Each structure stands twice: as structure tokens, then as C-alpha cells.
Amino acid sequence: MSSGEQHRPVENHRPSRGPCVERTIDLPQKLLGEPLSSGILLFQWATTVLPSSFDVLKTGFLKWKPDYDSAASEYGKAAVAFKNAKQFEQAKDACLREAVAHENNRALFHAAKAYEQAGMMLKEMQKLPEAVQLIEKASMMYLENGTPDTAAMALERAGKLIENVDPEKAVQLYQQTANVFENEERLRQAVELLGKASRLLVRGRRFDEAALSIQKEKNIYKEIENYPTCYKKTIAQVLVHLHRNDYVAAERCVRESYSIPGFNGSEDCAALEQLLEGYDQQDQDQVSDVCNSPLFKYMDNDYAKLGLSLVVPGGGIKKKSPATPQAKPDGVTATAADEEEDEYSGGLC
């Protein structure tokens, strides 16, 4: 046997190559002017790319390590094609395969991006809880990769997705986002997310948790010296405490706020003192007048509703002054005492 024939079996052990990717790689660009058939062609193109993705992961006699980088690239191309063809289930699967390939290649940021894209595909399929799970996983990988800003934005995006479906989960996500921003000393962004969480808690009538959340907002606004907003948060706190039927806590909030520069003597302080006075005296008219004032009505909608629905203890009956005589309408008969007095006004005879 010749030396050339001895080397022929070695060529047969080379890993088999999949379909040639170069022949299909420009297909999506050619579909821009074909809106009617582009979805079908994109789907066909994506199913052509996927086998080449599997192929680069194969190992053989001369290839000991899978090519995760090339595989991730091919999965990403397939995911985009499936998405454009409105095949969201296949797009989600391709994104997940891309994410795993990036993880195996220790490219955490790109893996997180792929998981986030898979979550967006689930959102298109109206599978919001599953979408949020993947986005949360992506945010953890962003943090591990050292990109907390991207992690916070992903968590906030997840909160917006789930807010109308599961407000409790949205509150948790907003609070997590606020913690990330706070750890990065980005207090303005942190307090904005805490405000979203507080309003959702009020909307769900979870007043104990809302009171704590608003207090944390107030502390941050005080730290960044935004004192006028501290006044507004004090009003929100008082309304929440009164809806908890905790007059003592509401009064303590106002008393502690006297230490905030400019609060004592402000319009907010005067209104709160008037509100607490009316509530303590069970004067529903006075409470309603305060809560219907522009200062209260033009707060965030959730807090304005708290003011309009606030009812004093005891049924909200205004106390009457005993010294005020009531005038008798014309034609109304006198009381029994008056009749008895008139009966003997002319004497016994």
C-alpha cells in the first residue's frame, strides 16, 4: 500500500460539515422587498442555519473542543429570523440555545442578553410570568458580569411587564431595582423605583408595607436635600396611617417632619395639622375640606384617592354646638313644653 493510500482513512475521520452557511447568510437582506413571502422564507432560512449551529458543536478526531462562539452566532441569526417570521416559540428556543453557548464560552454579558431576548419572545406569546423569570435570570448574570446598570434596567422592564398581571411581583422587582441603584449610589433613580413600589402597595391596600416604603422614599429625598418632596411624602404617610386607623403614627409623622428645613409653617404642615384636628374631633366636614383642597387633589392619583375616601371614626358625624338655637320654620307646631306653658299662661280660671 502506498503512502498516499495510508493517509486516506484519516480524511474520512474529519467531522462532517453541515450545509454551507455562506449560501444562505444574505437571504434576510434580500427579503426586505417581499412582505408577503418573507415570513415563510425567513423560517426556511432559520431552519437551514440551525443544523450548522449543531455542526460546530460536534467534536471529532481532529476537533476536541466545541466551537461555542460560532454556535452562539448561528443560534442568534436563527433567533432573529424566527422572530421576523413571527415564529416566537422557535425564536425563544434559539435564544436559549444561544445563551447556553455563551455561558459555556464564559461570555456572561452576551448570555444575559440572549436570556433577556428569550424573555421578550415569551412576552410576545403572552407568557408573562415565564418571561419575567428569564429576565430576572438575565439581570443576575448582568450583576455577576459587573454591569449593574443593565441589570437594573432589565429588572425595571420586567416590573412593567408584570405590573397589571401580578402587582405583588412587580413591587418585588421595583424594590430589587431600587436596591441595585442604591448600591451604586444613584439615589434619584432608586427613589423613583421606590415610588412605583409604594403606589402599587397603596393600590393593593397593603398599607403596612406602603407606610414603610414611603418612609424609605422620604429618607432618600431628605438625603438628597429635596425638601419640598419630603413634605408631599409626609402627606402620603399621614393618609396611609389614617387608613390604617393609626392616628398616633400619623401624628408622629407630622411631629418628626418638623426637623425638615422649611416644613414648619409651610402650607403642607398647616393642612396636615388641620386634617389631624378634624380626624381627632371626628369632624368629617373639616377632613373632607382638607382632602378636597388642591394640595391633596393634585397629588399622585393613588394618594388623592386615599384622601377622597378618608372617613373619620364614628361614622363621620359632625359634632353640633349645643349653644346654637335652631330656628322654627313657619307653620310648625310648638313642642309639648311650649303647649303646656301656653295652657296656663292666662291663669287657672
Coordinates of C-alpha atoms in Angstrom, one line a residue:
M1 CA 0.0 0.0 0.0
S2 CA 1.4 3.4 -1.0
S3 CA 1.9 6.1 1.5
G4 CA -0.9 8.2 -0.1
E5 CA -3.3 5.3 0.4
Q6 CA -2.3 5.0 4.1
H7 CA -3.5 8.6 4.7
R8 CA -6.9 8.3 3.1
P9 CA -8.7 6.8 6.2
V10 CA -7.6 9.9 8.2
E11 CA -9.5 12.1 5.8
N12 CA -12.7 10.0 6.4
H13 CA -12.4 10.8 10.2
R14 CA -12.8 14.5 9.7
P15 CA -16.0 15.8 11.3
S16 CA -18.7 16.2 8.8
R17 CA -19.6 19.7 7.8
G18 CA -23.2 20.9 7.8
P19 CA -24.9 22.8 5.0
C20 CA -22.9 25.7 3.6
V21 CA -23.8 28.7 5.6
E22 CA -22.4 31.2 3.2
R23 CA -25.1 30.4 0.6
T24 CA -27.9 31.5 2.9
I25 CA -26.4 34.1 5.0
D26 CA -27.5 37.1 2.9
L27 CA -31.1 35.8 2.4
P28 CA -32.8 38.1 5.1
Q29 CA -31.4 41.2 3.3
K30 CA -32.9 40.0 0.0
L31 CA -36.4 39.7 1.7
L32 CA -36.8 43.4 2.5
G33 CA -39.0 44.0 -0.6
E34 CA -41.0 40.8 -0.3
P35 CA -43.5 41.3 2.6
L36 CA -46.0 38.6 1.5
S37 CA -43.5 35.7 1.3
S38 CA -40.7 36.9 3.6
G39 CA -42.1 35.1 6.7
I40 CA -42.0 31.7 5.0
L41 CA -38.6 32.3 3.5
L42 CA -37.2 33.6 6.8
F43 CA -38.5 30.5 8.5
Q44 CA -36.8 28.3 5.9
W45 CA -33.6 30.2 6.2
A46 CA -33.6 29.8 10.0
T47 CA -34.2 26.1 9.8
T48 CA -31.2 26.0 7.4
V49 CA -29.0 27.9 9.8
L50 CA -29.8 25.7 12.9
P51 CA -28.1 22.5 11.5
S52 CA -24.9 24.4 11.0
S53 CA -25.2 25.6 14.7
F54 CA -25.4 21.9 15.8
D55 CA -22.5 21.1 13.5
V56 CA -20.0 23.5 15.0
L57 CA -20.6 21.9 18.4
K58 CA -19.6 18.5 17.3
T59 CA -16.2 17.1 18.2
G60 CA -14.1 14.6 16.3
F61 CA -10.6 13.1 15.9
L62 CA -9.1 16.5 14.9
K63 CA -11.5 18.7 16.9
W64 CA -11.6 18.2 20.6
K65 CA -13.4 21.3 21.8
P66 CA -16.8 22.5 20.6
D67 CA -16.9 25.9 18.9
Y68 CA -19.3 27.7 21.3
D69 CA -18.6 31.1 19.8
S70 CA -19.6 30.1 16.3
A71 CA -22.6 28.2 17.6
A72 CA -23.8 31.2 19.6
S73 CA -23.5 33.3 16.5
E74 CA -25.5 30.9 14.3
Y75 CA -28.2 30.5 17.0
G76 CA -28.5 34.3 17.2
K77 CA -29.0 34.6 13.5
A78 CA -31.7 31.8 13.6
A79 CA -33.4 33.6 16.5
V80 CA -33.6 36.9 14.6
A81 CA -35.0 35.1 11.5
F82 CA -37.6 33.2 13.5
K83 CA -38.6 36.4 15.3
N84 CA -39.1 38.3 12.0
A85 CA -41.1 35.3 10.7
K86 CA -43.4 35.6 13.8
Q87 CA -42.3 32.1 14.9
F88 CA -41.8 33.1 18.6
E89 CA -41.7 29.7 20.1
Q90 CA -38.8 28.7 17.8
A91 CA -37.2 32.1 18.3
K92 CA -37.3 31.6 22.1
D93 CA -35.7 28.1 21.8
A94 CA -32.9 29.6 19.5
C95 CA -32.3 32.4 22.1
L96 CA -32.0 29.9 24.9
R97 CA -29.5 27.8 22.9
E98 CA -27.5 30.9 22.1
A99 CA -27.5 31.8 25.9
V100 CA -26.2 28.3 26.8
A101 CA -23.5 28.5 24.2
H102 CA -22.4 31.9 25.5
E103 CA -22.4 30.6 29.1
N104 CA -20.2 27.7 28.0
N105 CA -17.9 30.2 26.4
R106 CA -17.9 32.3 29.7
A107 CA -19.4 35.3 27.9
L108 CA -21.9 36.2 30.7
F109 CA -23.0 39.6 29.3
H110 CA -23.9 38.0 25.9
A111 CA -25.6 35.1 27.6
A112 CA -27.7 37.5 29.7
K113 CA -28.7 39.4 26.5
A114 CA -29.8 36.1 25.0
Y115 CA -31.9 35.2 28.0
E116 CA -33.5 38.6 28.0
Q117 CA -34.3 38.2 24.3
A118 CA -35.9 34.8 25.1
G119 CA -38.0 36.6 27.7
M120 CA -39.2 39.0 25.1
M121 CA -40.2 36.2 22.9
L122 CA -42.3 34.8 25.8
K123 CA -43.8 38.2 26.2
E124 CA -45.0 38.1 22.6
M125 CA -46.6 34.8 23.4
Q126 CA -48.4 36.4 26.4
K127 CA -46.5 34.1 28.8
L128 CA -45.6 36.9 31.2
P129 CA -44.6 35.0 34.4
E130 CA -42.2 32.8 32.4
A131 CA -40.8 35.9 30.6
V132 CA -40.1 37.6 33.9
Q133 CA -38.3 34.6 35.2
L134 CA -35.9 34.7 32.3
I135 CA -35.4 38.4 32.6
E136 CA -34.6 38.0 36.3
K137 CA -32.0 35.4 35.4
A138 CA -30.5 37.8 32.9
S139 CA -30.3 40.5 35.5
M140 CA -28.4 38.2 37.9
M141 CA -25.9 37.5 35.1
Y142 CA -25.5 41.2 34.4
L143 CA -24.7 41.7 38.1
E144 CA -22.2 38.8 38.0
N145 CA -20.6 40.3 34.9
G146 CA -20.2 43.7 36.7
T147 CA -22.9 45.7 34.7
P148 CA -25.4 46.7 37.4
D149 CA -27.0 49.5 35.4
T150 CA -28.0 47.0 32.7
A151 CA -29.3 44.6 35.4
A152 CA -31.4 47.4 36.9
M153 CA -32.9 48.3 33.6
A154 CA -33.8 44.7 32.9
L155 CA -35.5 44.4 36.3
E156 CA -37.5 47.6 35.7
R157 CA -38.5 46.3 32.3
A158 CA -39.7 43.0 33.9
G159 CA -41.7 45.0 36.5
K160 CA -43.5 46.9 33.8
L161 CA -44.4 43.7 32.0
I162 CA -46.0 42.0 35.1
E163 CA -47.4 45.1 36.8
N164 CA -51.0 44.6 35.6
V165 CA -50.9 40.9 35.9
D166 CA -49.1 40.4 39.2
P167 CA -48.7 43.7 41.2
E168 CA -47.1 41.9 44.1
K169 CA -44.3 40.5 41.9
A170 CA -43.9 44.0 40.3
V171 CA -43.4 45.5 43.7
Q172 CA -40.7 43.0 44.4
L173 CA -39.0 43.7 41.1
Y174 CA -39.1 47.5 41.6
Q175 CA -37.7 47.2 45.1
Q176 CA -34.9 45.0 43.8
T177 CA -34.2 47.6 41.1
A178 CA -34.1 50.3 43.7
N179 CA -31.6 48.3 45.8
V180 CA -29.3 47.9 42.8
F181 CA -29.4 51.7 42.1
E182 CA -28.9 52.5 45.8
N183 CA -25.8 50.2 46.0
E184 CA -24.5 52.2 43.0
E185 CA -25.2 55.5 44.9
R186 CA -27.7 56.5 42.2
L187 CA -30.2 57.7 44.7
R188 CA -32.5 59.6 42.3
Q189 CA -33.1 56.5 40.2
A190 CA -33.5 54.4 43.4
V191 CA -36.2 56.7 44.9
E192 CA -38.1 56.8 41.6
L193 CA -38.4 53.0 41.7
L194 CA -39.4 53.0 45.3
G195 CA -42.1 55.5 44.5
K196 CA -43.5 53.0 41.9
A197 CA -43.5 50.3 44.5
S198 CA -45.2 52.5 47.1
R199 CA -48.0 53.4 44.8
L200 CA -48.6 49.7 43.9
L201 CA -48.7 48.9 47.6
V202 CA -51.3 51.6 48.2
R203 CA -53.3 50.5 45.2
G204 CA -53.4 47.0 46.7
R205 CA -54.3 48.4 50.1
R206 CA -51.2 46.9 51.7
F207 CA -50.9 49.9 53.9
D208 CA -48.4 48.5 56.5
E209 CA -45.9 47.8 53.7
A210 CA -46.8 51.1 52.0
A211 CA -46.0 53.1 55.1
L212 CA -42.5 51.6 55.3
S213 CA -41.9 52.1 51.6
I214 CA -42.9 55.8 51.8
Q215 CA -40.7 56.3 54.8
K216 CA -37.7 55.0 52.9
E217 CA -38.6 57.3 50.0
K218 CA -38.7 60.2 52.4
N219 CA -35.3 59.4 53.9
I220 CA -33.7 59.4 50.5
Y221 CA -35.3 62.7 49.5
K222 CA -34.1 64.1 52.7
E223 CA -30.6 62.8 52.0
I224 CA -30.5 64.4 48.6
E225 CA -32.0 67.6 50.1
N226 CA -35.2 67.6 48.1
Y227 CA -37.2 69.0 51.0
P228 CA -40.5 70.0 49.1
T229 CA -40.9 66.4 48.0
C230 CA -40.4 65.3 51.7
Y231 CA -43.4 67.4 52.6
K232 CA -45.5 65.6 50.0
K233 CA -44.3 62.2 51.2
T234 CA -45.3 63.3 54.7
I235 CA -48.9 63.9 53.5
A236 CA -48.9 60.5 51.8
Q237 CA -47.6 58.9 55.0
V238 CA -50.4 60.6 57.1
L239 CA -53.1 59.4 54.7
V240 CA -51.8 55.8 54.8
H241 CA -51.6 55.8 58.6
L242 CA -55.1 57.2 58.9
H243 CA -56.4 54.5 56.6
R244 CA -54.7 52.1 58.9
N245 CA -56.7 53.7 61.8
D246 CA -53.4 54.6 63.4
Y247 CA -53.8 58.3 64.5
V248 CA -50.8 58.1 66.8
A249 CA -48.5 57.1 63.9
A250 CA -49.9 59.8 61.7
E251 CA -49.4 62.5 64.4
R252 CA -45.8 61.2 65.0
C253 CA -45.0 61.6 61.2
V254 CA -46.0 65.2 61.3
R255 CA -44.1 65.8 64.6
E256 CA -40.9 64.2 63.2
S257 CA -41.2 66.3 60.0
Y258 CA -40.7 69.5 61.9
S259 CA -37.0 68.7 61.7
I260 CA -37.1 69.0 57.9
P261 CA -36.0 72.5 56.9
G262 CA -39.0 74.7 55.9
F263 CA -41.7 72.2 56.9
N264 CA -42.9 74.1 60.0
G265 CA -45.0 77.0 58.7
S266 CA -45.5 75.6 55.2
E267 CA -48.8 75.1 53.5
D268 CA -48.3 71.3 53.8
C269 CA -47.8 71.5 57.6
A270 CA -50.8 73.7 58.2
A271 CA -53.1 71.4 56.1
L272 CA -51.9 68.3 57.9
E273 CA -52.5 69.9 61.3
Q274 CA -56.0 70.8 60.2
L275 CA -56.6 67.3 58.9
L276 CA -55.4 65.7 62.1
E277 CA -57.5 68.0 64.2
G278 CA -60.6 67.2 62.2
Y279 CA -59.9 63.5 62.3
D280 CA -59.3 63.6 66.1
Q281 CA -62.6 65.5 66.7
Q282 CA -64.5 63.3 64.2
D283 CA -65.3 66.3 62.1
Q284 CA -66.0 64.8 58.7
D285 CA -66.7 68.2 57.1
Q286 CA -63.3 69.6 58.1
V287 CA -61.5 66.4 57.0
S288 CA -63.3 66.5 53.6
D289 CA -62.5 70.2 53.1
V290 CA -58.8 69.5 53.6
C291 CA -58.7 66.4 51.4
N292 CA -60.6 68.2 48.6
S293 CA -58.1 71.1 48.6
P294 CA -55.8 71.4 45.6
L295 CA -52.8 70.4 47.8
F296 CA -54.3 67.0 48.2
K297 CA -56.3 66.6 45.0
Y298 CA -53.2 67.2 42.8
M299 CA -51.1 64.6 44.4
D300 CA -50.3 61.2 42.7
N301 CA -53.7 59.6 41.8
D302 CA -53.4 56.8 44.3
Y303 CA -52.8 59.2 47.2
A304 CA -55.5 61.6 46.1
K305 CA -58.0 58.7 46.2
L306 CA -56.9 57.9 49.7
G307 CA -57.8 61.5 50.7
L308 CA -61.2 61.4 49.0
S309 CA -62.1 58.1 50.6
L310 CA -60.9 59.0 54.1
V311 CA -63.7 58.7 56.7
V312 CA -63.3 59.7 60.4
P313 CA -64.1 57.2 63.2
G314 CA -67.7 57.1 64.5
G315 CA -69.4 57.3 61.1
G316 CA -68.2 60.8 60.2
I317 CA -71.0 62.8 62.0
K318 CA -70.0 66.3 62.6
K319 CA -70.4 67.4 66.2
K320 CA -73.1 70.0 66.8
S321 CA -72.6 73.0 69.1
P322 CA -75.2 72.9 71.9
A323 CA -75.3 76.7 72.3
T324 CA -76.7 77.2 68.8
P325 CA -80.5 77.5 68.9
Q326 CA -82.4 76.1 65.9
A327 CA -85.0 78.4 64.3
K328 CA -88.5 77.1 63.9
P329 CA -89.9 77.1 60.4
D330 CA -93.2 78.9 59.8
G331 CA -96.3 76.9 60.4
V332 CA -94.6 74.2 62.6
T333 CA -96.4 73.4 65.8
A334 CA -94.7 74.2 69.1
T335 CA -93.2 71.5 71.3
A336 CA -95.1 69.8 74.1
A337 CA -93.3 72.1 76.7
D338 CA -94.4 75.2 74.9
E339 CA -98.0 74.0 74.7
E340 CA -98.0 73.3 78.4
E341 CA -96.7 76.8 79.1
D342 CA -99.4 78.3 76.9
E343 CA -102.1 76.3 78.6
Y344 CA -101.5 78.0 81.9
S345 CA -100.4 81.4 80.6
G346 CA -103.7 83.0 81.4
G347 CA -104.1 81.6 84.9
L348 CA -106.1 78.7 86.3
C349 CA -109.5 80.3 85.8

